[in-house]
Coordinates of C-alpha atoms in Angstrom, one line a residue:
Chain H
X1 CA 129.7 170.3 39.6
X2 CA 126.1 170.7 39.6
X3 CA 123.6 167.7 39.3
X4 CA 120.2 168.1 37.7
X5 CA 116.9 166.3 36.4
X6 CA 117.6 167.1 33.0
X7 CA 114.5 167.8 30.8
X8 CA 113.4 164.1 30.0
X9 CA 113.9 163.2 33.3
X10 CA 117.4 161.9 33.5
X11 CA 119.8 163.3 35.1
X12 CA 122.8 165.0 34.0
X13 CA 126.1 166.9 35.4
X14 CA 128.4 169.0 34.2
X15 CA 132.2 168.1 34.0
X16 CA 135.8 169.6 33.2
X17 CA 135.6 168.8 28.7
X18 CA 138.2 165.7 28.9
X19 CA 137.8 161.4 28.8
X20 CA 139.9 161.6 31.5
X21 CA 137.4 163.9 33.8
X22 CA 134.5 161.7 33.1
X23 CA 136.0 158.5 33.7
X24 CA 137.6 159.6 37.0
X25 CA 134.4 160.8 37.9
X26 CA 132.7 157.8 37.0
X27 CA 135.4 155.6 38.3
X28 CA 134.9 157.3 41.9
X29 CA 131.0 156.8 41.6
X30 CA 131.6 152.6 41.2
X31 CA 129.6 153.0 38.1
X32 CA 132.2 151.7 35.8
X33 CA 134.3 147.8 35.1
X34 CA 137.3 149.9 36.2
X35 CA 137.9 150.1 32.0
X36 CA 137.5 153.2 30.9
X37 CA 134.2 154.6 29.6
X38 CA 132.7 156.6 26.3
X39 CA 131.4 159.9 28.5
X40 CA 127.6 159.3 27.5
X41 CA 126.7 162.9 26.5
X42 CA 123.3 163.6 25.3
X43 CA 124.3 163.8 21.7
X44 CA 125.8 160.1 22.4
X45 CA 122.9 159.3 24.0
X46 CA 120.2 160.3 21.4
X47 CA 122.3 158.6 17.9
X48 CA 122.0 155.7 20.7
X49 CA 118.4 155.7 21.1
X50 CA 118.0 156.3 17.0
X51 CA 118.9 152.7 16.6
X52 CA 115.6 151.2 18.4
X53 CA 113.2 154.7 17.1
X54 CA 110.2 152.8 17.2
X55 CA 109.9 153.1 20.9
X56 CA 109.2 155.9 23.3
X57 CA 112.9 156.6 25.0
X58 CA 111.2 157.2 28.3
X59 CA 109.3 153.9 28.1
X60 CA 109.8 152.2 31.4
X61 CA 111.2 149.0 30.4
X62 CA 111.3 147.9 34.3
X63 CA 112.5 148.1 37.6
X64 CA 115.9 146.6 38.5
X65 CA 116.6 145.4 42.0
X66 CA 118.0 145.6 44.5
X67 CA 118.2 149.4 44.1
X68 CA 115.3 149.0 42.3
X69 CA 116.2 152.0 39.8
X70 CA 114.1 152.6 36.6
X71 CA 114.9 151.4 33.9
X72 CA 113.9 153.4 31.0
X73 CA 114.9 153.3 27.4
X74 CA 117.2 156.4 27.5
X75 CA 118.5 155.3 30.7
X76 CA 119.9 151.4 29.4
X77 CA 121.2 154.0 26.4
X78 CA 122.8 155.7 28.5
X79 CA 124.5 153.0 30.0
X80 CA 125.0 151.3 26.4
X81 CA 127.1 154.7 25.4
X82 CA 129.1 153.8 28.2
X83 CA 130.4 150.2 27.3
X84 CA 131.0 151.3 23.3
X85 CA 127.8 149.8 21.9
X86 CA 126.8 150.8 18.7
X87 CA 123.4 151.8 17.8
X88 CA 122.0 148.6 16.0
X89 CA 122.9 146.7 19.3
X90 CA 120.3 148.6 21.1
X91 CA 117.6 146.0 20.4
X92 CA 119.7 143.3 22.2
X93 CA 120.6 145.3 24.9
X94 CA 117.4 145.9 25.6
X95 CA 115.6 142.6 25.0
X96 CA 118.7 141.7 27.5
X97 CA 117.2 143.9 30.3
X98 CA 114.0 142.8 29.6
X99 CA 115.0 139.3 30.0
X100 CA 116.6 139.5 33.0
X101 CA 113.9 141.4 34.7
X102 CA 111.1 138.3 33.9
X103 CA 110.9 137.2 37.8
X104 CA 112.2 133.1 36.5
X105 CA 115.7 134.5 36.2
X106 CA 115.7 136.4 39.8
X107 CA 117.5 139.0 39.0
X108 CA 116.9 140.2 43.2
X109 CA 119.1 137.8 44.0
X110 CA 121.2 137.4 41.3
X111 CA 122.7 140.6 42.1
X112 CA 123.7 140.0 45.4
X113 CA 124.4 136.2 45.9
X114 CA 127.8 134.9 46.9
X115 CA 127.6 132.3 43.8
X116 CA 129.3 133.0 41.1
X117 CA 127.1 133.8 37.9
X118 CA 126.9 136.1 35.5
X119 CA 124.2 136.8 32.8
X120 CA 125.6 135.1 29.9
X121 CA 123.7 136.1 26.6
X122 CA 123.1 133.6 23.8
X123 CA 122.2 135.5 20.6
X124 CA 120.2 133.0 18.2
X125 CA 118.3 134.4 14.4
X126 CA 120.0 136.3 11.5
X127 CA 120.6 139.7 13.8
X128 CA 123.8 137.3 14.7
X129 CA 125.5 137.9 11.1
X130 CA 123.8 141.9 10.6
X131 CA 125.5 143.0 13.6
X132 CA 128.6 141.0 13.6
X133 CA 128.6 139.0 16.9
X134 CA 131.2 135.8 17.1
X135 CA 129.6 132.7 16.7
X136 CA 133.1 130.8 15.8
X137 CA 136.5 130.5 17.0
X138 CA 137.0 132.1 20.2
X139 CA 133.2 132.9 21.1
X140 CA 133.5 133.6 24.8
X141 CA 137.2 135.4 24.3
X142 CA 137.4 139.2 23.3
X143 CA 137.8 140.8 19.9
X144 CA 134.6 140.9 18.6
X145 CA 132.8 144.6 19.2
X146 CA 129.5 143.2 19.0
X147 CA 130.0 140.5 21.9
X148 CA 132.0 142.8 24.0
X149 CA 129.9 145.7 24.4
X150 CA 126.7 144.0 24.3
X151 CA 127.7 142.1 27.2
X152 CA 129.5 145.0 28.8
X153 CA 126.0 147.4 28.4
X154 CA 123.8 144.9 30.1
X155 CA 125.8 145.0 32.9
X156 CA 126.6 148.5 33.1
X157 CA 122.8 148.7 33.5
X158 CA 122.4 145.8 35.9
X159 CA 125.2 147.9 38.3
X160 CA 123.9 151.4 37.5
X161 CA 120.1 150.9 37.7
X162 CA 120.4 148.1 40.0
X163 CA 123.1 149.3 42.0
X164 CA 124.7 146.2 41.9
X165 CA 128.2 147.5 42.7
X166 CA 130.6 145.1 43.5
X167 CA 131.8 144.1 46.9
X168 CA 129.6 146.7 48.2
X169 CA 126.4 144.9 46.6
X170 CA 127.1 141.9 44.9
X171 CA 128.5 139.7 47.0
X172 CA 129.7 137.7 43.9
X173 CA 132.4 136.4 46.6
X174 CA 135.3 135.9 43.9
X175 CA 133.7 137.8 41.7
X176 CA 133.3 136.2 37.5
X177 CA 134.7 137.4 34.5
X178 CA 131.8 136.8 33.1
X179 CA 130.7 140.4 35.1
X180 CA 132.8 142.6 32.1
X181 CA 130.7 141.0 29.6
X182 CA 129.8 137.6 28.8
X183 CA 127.7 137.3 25.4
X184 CA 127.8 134.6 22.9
X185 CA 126.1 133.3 19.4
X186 CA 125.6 129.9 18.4
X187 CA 127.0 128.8 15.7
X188 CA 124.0 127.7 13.6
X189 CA 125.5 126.7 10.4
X190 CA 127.6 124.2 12.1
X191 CA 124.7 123.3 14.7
X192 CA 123.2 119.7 12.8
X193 CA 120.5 120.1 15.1
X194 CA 117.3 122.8 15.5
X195 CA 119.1 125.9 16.8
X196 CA 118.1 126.8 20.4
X197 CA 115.7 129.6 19.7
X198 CA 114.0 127.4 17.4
X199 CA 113.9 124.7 20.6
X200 CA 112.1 127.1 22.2
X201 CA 109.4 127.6 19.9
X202 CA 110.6 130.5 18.0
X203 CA 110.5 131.0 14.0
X204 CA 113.9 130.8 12.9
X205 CA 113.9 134.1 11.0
X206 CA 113.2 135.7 14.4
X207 CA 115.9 136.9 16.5
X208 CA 116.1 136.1 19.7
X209 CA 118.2 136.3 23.3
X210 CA 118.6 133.6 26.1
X211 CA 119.6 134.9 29.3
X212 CA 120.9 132.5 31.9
X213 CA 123.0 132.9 34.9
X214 CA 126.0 131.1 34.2
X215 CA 129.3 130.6 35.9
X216 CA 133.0 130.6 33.7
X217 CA 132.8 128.2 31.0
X218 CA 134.8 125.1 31.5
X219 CA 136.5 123.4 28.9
X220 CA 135.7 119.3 28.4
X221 CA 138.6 117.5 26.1
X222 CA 137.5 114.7 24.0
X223 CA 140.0 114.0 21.3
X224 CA 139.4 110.9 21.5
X225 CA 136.0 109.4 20.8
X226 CA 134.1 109.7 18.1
X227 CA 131.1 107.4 19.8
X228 CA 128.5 109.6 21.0
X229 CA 128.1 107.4 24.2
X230 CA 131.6 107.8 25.2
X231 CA 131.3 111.4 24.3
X232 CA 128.3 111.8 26.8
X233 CA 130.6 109.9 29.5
X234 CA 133.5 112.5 29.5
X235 CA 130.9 115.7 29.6
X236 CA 128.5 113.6 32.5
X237 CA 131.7 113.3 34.4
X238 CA 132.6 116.7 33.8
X239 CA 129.1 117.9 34.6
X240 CA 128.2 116.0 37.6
X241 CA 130.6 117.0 40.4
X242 CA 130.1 117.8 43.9
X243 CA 130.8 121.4 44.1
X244 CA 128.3 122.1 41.1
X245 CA 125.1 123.9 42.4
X246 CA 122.8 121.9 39.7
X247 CA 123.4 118.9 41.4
X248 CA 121.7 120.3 44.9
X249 CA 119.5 122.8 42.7
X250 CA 119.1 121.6 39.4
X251 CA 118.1 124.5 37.3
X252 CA 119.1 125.5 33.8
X253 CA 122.9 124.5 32.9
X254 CA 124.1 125.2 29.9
X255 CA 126.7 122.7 27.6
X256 CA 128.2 124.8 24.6
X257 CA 129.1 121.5 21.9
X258 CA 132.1 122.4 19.8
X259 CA 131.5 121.8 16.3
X260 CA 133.7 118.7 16.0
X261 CA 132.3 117.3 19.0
X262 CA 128.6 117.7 18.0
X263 CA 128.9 116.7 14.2
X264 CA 130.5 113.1 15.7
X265 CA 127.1 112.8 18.1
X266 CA 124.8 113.8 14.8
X267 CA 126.5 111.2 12.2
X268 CA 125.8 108.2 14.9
X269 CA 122.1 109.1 14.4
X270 CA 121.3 111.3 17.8
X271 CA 118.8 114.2 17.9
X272 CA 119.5 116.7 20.4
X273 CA 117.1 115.2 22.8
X274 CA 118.8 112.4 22.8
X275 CA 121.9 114.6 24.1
X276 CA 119.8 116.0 26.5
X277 CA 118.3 112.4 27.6
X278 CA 122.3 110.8 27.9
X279 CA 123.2 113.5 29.7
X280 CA 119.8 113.4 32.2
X281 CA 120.1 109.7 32.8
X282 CA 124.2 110.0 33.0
X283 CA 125.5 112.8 35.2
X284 CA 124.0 111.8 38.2
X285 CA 126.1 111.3 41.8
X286 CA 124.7 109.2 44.4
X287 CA 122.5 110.7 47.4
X288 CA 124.1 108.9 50.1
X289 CA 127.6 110.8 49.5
X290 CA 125.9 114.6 48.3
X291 CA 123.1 114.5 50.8
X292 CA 125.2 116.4 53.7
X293 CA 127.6 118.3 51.7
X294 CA 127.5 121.1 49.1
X295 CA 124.8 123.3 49.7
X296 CA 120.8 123.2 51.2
X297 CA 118.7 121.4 48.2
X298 CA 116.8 123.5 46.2
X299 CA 112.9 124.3 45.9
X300 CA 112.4 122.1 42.8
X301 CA 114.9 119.4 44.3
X302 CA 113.8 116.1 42.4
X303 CA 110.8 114.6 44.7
X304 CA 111.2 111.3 42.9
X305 CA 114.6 110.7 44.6
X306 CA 114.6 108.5 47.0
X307 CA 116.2 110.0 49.9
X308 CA 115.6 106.9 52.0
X309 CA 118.1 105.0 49.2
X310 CA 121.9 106.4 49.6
X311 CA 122.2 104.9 46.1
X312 CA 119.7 107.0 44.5
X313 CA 121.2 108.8 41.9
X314 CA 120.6 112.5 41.3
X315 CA 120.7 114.6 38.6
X316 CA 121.9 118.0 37.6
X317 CA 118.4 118.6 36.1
X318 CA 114.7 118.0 36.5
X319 CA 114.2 116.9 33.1
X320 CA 116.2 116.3 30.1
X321 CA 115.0 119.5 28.3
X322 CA 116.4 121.7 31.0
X323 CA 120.2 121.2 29.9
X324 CA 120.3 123.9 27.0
X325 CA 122.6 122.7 24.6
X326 CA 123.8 124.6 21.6
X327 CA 126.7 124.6 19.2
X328 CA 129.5 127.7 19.0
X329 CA 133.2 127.6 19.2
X330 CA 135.9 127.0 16.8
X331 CA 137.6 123.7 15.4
X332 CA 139.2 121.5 17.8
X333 CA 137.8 118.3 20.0
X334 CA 136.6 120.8 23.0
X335 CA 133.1 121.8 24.1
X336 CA 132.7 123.7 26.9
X337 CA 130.1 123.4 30.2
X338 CA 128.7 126.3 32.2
X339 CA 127.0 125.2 35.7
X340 CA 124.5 127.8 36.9
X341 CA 123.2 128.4 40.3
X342 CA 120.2 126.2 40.2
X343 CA 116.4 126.3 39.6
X344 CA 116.2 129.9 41.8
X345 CA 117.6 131.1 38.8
X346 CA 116.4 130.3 35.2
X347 CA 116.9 131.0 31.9
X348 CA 114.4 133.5 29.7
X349 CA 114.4 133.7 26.2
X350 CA 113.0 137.0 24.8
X351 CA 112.4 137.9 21.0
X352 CA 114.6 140.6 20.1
X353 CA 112.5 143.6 17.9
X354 CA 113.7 144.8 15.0
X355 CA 111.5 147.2 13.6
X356 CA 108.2 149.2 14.6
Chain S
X1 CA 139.2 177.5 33.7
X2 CA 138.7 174.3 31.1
X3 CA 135.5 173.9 29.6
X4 CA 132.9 171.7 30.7
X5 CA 131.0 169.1 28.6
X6 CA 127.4 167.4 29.9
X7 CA 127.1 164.0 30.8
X8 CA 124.3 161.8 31.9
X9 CA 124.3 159.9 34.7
X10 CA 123.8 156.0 34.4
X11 CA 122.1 155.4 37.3
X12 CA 118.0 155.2 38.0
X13 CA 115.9 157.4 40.6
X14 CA 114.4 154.7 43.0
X15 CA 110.6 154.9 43.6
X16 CA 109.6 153.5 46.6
X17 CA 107.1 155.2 48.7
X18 CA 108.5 155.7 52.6
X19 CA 108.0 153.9 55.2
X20 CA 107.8 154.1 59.7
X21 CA 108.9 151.6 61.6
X22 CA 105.6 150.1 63.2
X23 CA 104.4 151.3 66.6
X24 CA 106.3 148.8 68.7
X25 CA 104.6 147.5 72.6
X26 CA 106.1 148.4 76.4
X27 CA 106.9 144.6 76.4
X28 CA 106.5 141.1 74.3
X29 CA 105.0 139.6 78.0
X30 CA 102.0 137.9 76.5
X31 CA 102.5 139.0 73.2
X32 CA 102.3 136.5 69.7
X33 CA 105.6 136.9 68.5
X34 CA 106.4 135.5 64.9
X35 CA 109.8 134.3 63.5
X36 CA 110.2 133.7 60.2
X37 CA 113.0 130.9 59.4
X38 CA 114.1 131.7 55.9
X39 CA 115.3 128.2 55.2
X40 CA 119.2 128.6 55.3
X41 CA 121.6 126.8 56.1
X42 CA 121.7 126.7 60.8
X43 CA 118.9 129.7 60.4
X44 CA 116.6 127.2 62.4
X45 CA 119.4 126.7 65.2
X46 CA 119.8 130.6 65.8
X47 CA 116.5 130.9 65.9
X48 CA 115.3 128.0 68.0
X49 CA 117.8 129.4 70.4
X50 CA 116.8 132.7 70.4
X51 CA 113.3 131.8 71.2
X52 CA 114.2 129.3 73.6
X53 CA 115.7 132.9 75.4
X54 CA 112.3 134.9 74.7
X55 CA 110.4 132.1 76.7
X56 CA 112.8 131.8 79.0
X57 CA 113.6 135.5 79.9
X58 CA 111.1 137.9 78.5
X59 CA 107.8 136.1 79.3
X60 CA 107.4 134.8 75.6
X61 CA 104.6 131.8 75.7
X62 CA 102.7 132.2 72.6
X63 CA 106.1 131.7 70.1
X64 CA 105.2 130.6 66.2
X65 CA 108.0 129.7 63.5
X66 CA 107.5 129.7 59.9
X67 CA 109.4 128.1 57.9
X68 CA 110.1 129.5 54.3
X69 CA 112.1 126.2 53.4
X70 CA 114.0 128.4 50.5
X71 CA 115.8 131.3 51.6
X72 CA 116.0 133.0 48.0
X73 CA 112.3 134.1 47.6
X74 CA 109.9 136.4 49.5
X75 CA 107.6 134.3 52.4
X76 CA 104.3 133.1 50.9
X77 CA 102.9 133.8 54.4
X78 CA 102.8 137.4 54.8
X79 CA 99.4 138.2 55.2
X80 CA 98.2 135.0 57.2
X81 CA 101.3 135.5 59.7
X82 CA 100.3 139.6 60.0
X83 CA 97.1 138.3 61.0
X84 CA 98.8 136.1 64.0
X85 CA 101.5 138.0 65.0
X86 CA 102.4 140.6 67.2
X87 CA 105.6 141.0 66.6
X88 CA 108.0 139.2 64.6
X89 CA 111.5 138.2 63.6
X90 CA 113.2 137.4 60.4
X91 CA 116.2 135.6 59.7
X92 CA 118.7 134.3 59.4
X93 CA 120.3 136.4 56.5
X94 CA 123.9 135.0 55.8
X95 CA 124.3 135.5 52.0
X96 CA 123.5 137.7 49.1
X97 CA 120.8 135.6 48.0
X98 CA 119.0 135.2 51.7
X99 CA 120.0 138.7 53.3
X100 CA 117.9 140.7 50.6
X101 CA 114.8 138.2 51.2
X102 CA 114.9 137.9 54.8
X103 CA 115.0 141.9 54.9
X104 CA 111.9 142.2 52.2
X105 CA 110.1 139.6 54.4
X106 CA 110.7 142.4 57.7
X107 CA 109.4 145.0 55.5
X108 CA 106.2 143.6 54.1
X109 CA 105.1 142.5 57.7
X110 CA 106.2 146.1 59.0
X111 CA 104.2 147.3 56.0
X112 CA 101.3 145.1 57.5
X113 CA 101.7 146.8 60.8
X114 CA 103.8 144.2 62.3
X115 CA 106.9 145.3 64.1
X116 CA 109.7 143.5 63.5
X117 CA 113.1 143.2 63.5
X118 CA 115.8 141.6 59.9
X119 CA 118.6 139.2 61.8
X120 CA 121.9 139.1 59.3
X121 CA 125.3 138.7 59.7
X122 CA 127.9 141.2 59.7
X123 CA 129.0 140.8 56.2
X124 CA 126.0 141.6 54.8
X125 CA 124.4 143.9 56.8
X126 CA 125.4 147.2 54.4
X127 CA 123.5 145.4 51.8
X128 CA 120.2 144.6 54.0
X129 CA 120.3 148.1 54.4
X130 CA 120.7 149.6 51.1
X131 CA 117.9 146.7 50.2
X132 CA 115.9 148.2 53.2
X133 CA 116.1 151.9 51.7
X134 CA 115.3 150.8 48.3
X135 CA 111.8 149.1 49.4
X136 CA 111.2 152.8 51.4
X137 CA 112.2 151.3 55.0
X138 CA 115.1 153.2 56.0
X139 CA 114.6 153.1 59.7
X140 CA 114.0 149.1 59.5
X141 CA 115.9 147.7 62.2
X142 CA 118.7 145.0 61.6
X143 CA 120.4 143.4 64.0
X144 CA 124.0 142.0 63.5
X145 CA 125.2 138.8 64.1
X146 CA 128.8 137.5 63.9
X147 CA 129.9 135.8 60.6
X148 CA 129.7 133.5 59.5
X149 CA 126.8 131.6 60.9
X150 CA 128.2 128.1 60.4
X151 CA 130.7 126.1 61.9
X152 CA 131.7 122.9 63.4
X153 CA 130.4 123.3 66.7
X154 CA 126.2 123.5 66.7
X155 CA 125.9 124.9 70.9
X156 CA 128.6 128.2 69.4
X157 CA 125.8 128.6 66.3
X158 CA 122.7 128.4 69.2
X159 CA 125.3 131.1 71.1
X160 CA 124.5 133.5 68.0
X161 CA 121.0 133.4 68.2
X162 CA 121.0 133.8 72.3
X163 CA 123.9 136.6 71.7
X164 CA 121.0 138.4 69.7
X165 CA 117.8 138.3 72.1
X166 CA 118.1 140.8 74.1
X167 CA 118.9 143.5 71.0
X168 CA 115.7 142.1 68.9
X169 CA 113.6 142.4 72.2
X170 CA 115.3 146.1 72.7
X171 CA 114.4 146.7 68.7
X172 CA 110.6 145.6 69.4
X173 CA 110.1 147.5 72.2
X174 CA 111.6 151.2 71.7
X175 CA 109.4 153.6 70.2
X176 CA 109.1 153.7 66.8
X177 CA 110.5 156.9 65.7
X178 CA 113.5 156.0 68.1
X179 CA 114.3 152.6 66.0
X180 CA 114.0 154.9 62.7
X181 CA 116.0 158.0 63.5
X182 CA 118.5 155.0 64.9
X183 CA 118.8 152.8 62.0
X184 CA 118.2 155.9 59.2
X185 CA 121.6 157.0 60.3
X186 CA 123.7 153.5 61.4
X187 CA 126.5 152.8 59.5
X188 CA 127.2 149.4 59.2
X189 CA 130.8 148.1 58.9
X190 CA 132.2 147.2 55.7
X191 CA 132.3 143.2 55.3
X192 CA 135.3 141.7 55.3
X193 CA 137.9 141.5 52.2
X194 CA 136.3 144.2 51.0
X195 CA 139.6 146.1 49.1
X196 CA 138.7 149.9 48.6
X197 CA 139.2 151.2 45.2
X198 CA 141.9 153.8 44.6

């Protein structure tokens, strides 16, 4: 086997012609999910690049940590190849890396932290519908090509650029399912509100990714209720617990509103802010019982709690606008919460480019 | 013999410029020695011990510690701690966010020409070292301490910070090229739990 700077400056190697050579090969490197791979040959490579040829393929989109390996164009291709992607999800993918790579998310020590997040991707803008991501029904389960390998590509290139290999690296210390692929898209027809890119300050013919580091989504129940107070007392109780990071950190959690769920809140009259408000003022645990437990309080730990008053009550969030909230999922009385590790870590939204 | 077919490689060349160790005194008698508390949980407890033990045992009067109050970020202080330091000491790396920060921290001040020494425990040592090799410091010394850090007792947390004086003072006072040929080729031990893959 002989390895060599190929020509454009990435480096190549020659293997026996089978999928089964080049993913055992891969497999022994740690540079694969333990699924097997597409063998990224050069011709694979370049019809990947063709679907972002507006941009130089040895652009250096950044530097990923902690192995602190370049990331170029051809290189997140390459990785891209790899997970199945298809050449129209280039743009995301790379928008993706770039995300990650803005120093607010800390990617550093994202990849090696005992915590366990993953990037989740939240697709907002009409590239949802053109490329065929899941919005609906089953938005965080598998089945959906787009979704899958999107998610699956980033993190091929946050392991193989960033050597972020598992155990070995990340100390991800039960690891997240989240780490084969974890990419969403709200649901914006059924959202009553402004969809989250649009939140953000966004036009909402642009396209656009969120990156957060979230852990597994957890499903909340209400069945029940119809009255969005109560509604905001079963997620704050669901939200607000003492093994939650937020509550010592705070940072950037995310609450994912079923459809049903979110069109009872909208007909009584609330605005999203007023979700984000509720939800501010409501999951909250006292100081006196978290105060020695959990975990060492973050940098931007709330100064305005009292920590002389063991019944202050603390948040999960600095300020309401900090809880993202948007709308996916299918129908049924469920909406779904994702902690995150806290303010060292926070989301980045990033327009996706579509065209030269 | 079967054909072959060409494939890329995933992975991304690092760039970082290398590194030396510092040149490292005879002895830290008199010397202004630095330790950087990185702001995780007990790292003050080690660390108050262990320079308790410098004062005590290797003639340490002029001790400083600053406090990074966050463990997941690189020390603000670099340049106005290089300035007042001799040598210096960071820790206490105990988890994937702190380990990679504490051992940056070591290299920038190595990089201002202050020797020092990254304190992290045992289950995160390979990754301070492949952290270490990416920022161009292969022959950065780290110095092991049992995991994990915590526990009920708070005199058995000091005991990991005494355990560790006499290697740091050992690590700050050996010739540099010494500490780099040593820790360019140390092998740390795998962490624990760590299941190989078939």
């Amino acid at each position: 086997m002989l390895d060599r700077i190929g020509s454009n400056g990435t480096k190549t190697i020659e293997l026996p012609d089978s999928l089964e050579a080049t993913n055992d090969y891969f497999y022994q490197q740690g540079w694969t999910d333990g699924l097997p791979i597409i063998p990224p040959t050069p011709d694979r490579v370049e019809k990947m690049l063709a679907g972002m040829p507006w941009r130089d393929p040895d652009e250096v989109i950044g530097i990923v940590p902690p192995a602190m390996g370049i990331a170029t164009l051809r290189n997140i291709a390459v990785n891209a190849v790899m997970a199945g992607c298809l050449p129209a999800y280039m743009p995301v993918i790379v928008a993706a890396v770039s995300a990650v790579l803005e120093k607010q998310y800390g990617l550093a020590h994202r990849q090696t932290t005992t915590h366990a997040g993953a990037p989740l991707l939240i697709v907002n803008g009409p590239i949802i519908k053109e490329i065929g991501l899941n919005y609906g029904n089953g938005v965080f389960g598998p089945g959906w090509r787009a979704n899958a390998t999107i998610g699956r590509g980033l993190r091929f290139a946050l392991v193989n650029l960033g050597g972020a290999i598992p155990a070995e690296v990340d100390f991800c210390q039960h690891g997240h399912p989240g780490k084969y692929t974890f990419c969403i898209a709200e649901h914006q027809d059924a959202n009553p509100w402004e969809p989250l890119h649009v939140e953000r300050g966004f036009k909402a013919d642009e396209s656009v990714i969120t990156v957060v580091n979230a852990e597994a989504p957890h499903s909340m129940t209400e069945n029940v209720q119809t009255n969005p107070i109560e509604i905001m007392r079963t997620f704050a109780d669901s939200m607000a617990t003492y093994g939650c990071n937020n509550l010592y950190s705070q940072g950037h959690p995310v609450l994912v509103f079923g459809p049903e769920n979110a069109s009872h809140v909208a007909a009584a009259g609330w605005s999203k802010l007023d979700v984000q408000k509720a939800l501010f003022e409501m999951a909250r645990k006292p100081w006196g019982i978290m105060k020695n437990r959990g975990k060492s309080k973050g940098p931007f730990f709330p100064r305005w709690v009292d920590q002389n008053d063991d019944k202050a009550m603390v948040p999960i969030i600095n300020e309401p606008r900090d809880l993202i909230v948007l709308v996916a999922g299918g129908a049924g009385g469920k909406s779904m919460w994702c902690p995150t590790a806290g303010a060292q870590s926070l989301s980045v939204s990033k327009r996706i480019e579509r065209h030269g | 013999m079967a054909s072959m077919q060409t494939v890329m490689l995933p992975t991304g060349a690092p760039d970082a410029a290398a590194i030396n160790p510092a040149e490292r005194p005879k002895s830290l008698q008199g010397l202004r020695i630095g330790l950087i508390d990185n702001g995780k949980e007990f790292s003050d407890v080690v660390l108050d011990a262990l320079a308790e033990v410098l004062r005590r045992e290797y003639g340490a009067t002029k001790i400083k510690i600053w406090r990074k109050g966050f463990p997941a970020k690189g020390a603000p202080f670099i340049d106005e701690m290089a300035a007042e330091t001799d040598v210096a000491i960071s820790g206490v790396g105990h988890c994937g966010s702190s380990s990679p920060w504490s051992v940056i921290d070591a290299v920038n001040l190595e990089k201002a020409g202050v020797p020092t020494v990254a304190l992290i425990s045992r289950s995160f040592c390979p990754l301070g070292q492949l952290v270490a090799r990416s920022e161009g410091h292969s022959g950065l010394p780290i110095v092991l301490l049992p995991h994990p850090i915590g526990e009920a007792d708070e005199t058995k947390i000091a005991q990991k910070g005494i355990d560790a004086a006499a290697e740091c003072v050992r690590l700050l006072t050996t010739p540099a090229e010494a500490v780099a040929k040593e820790f360019a080729a140390k092998k740390f031990p795998l962490p624990e739990h760590v299941v190989a893959r078939a």
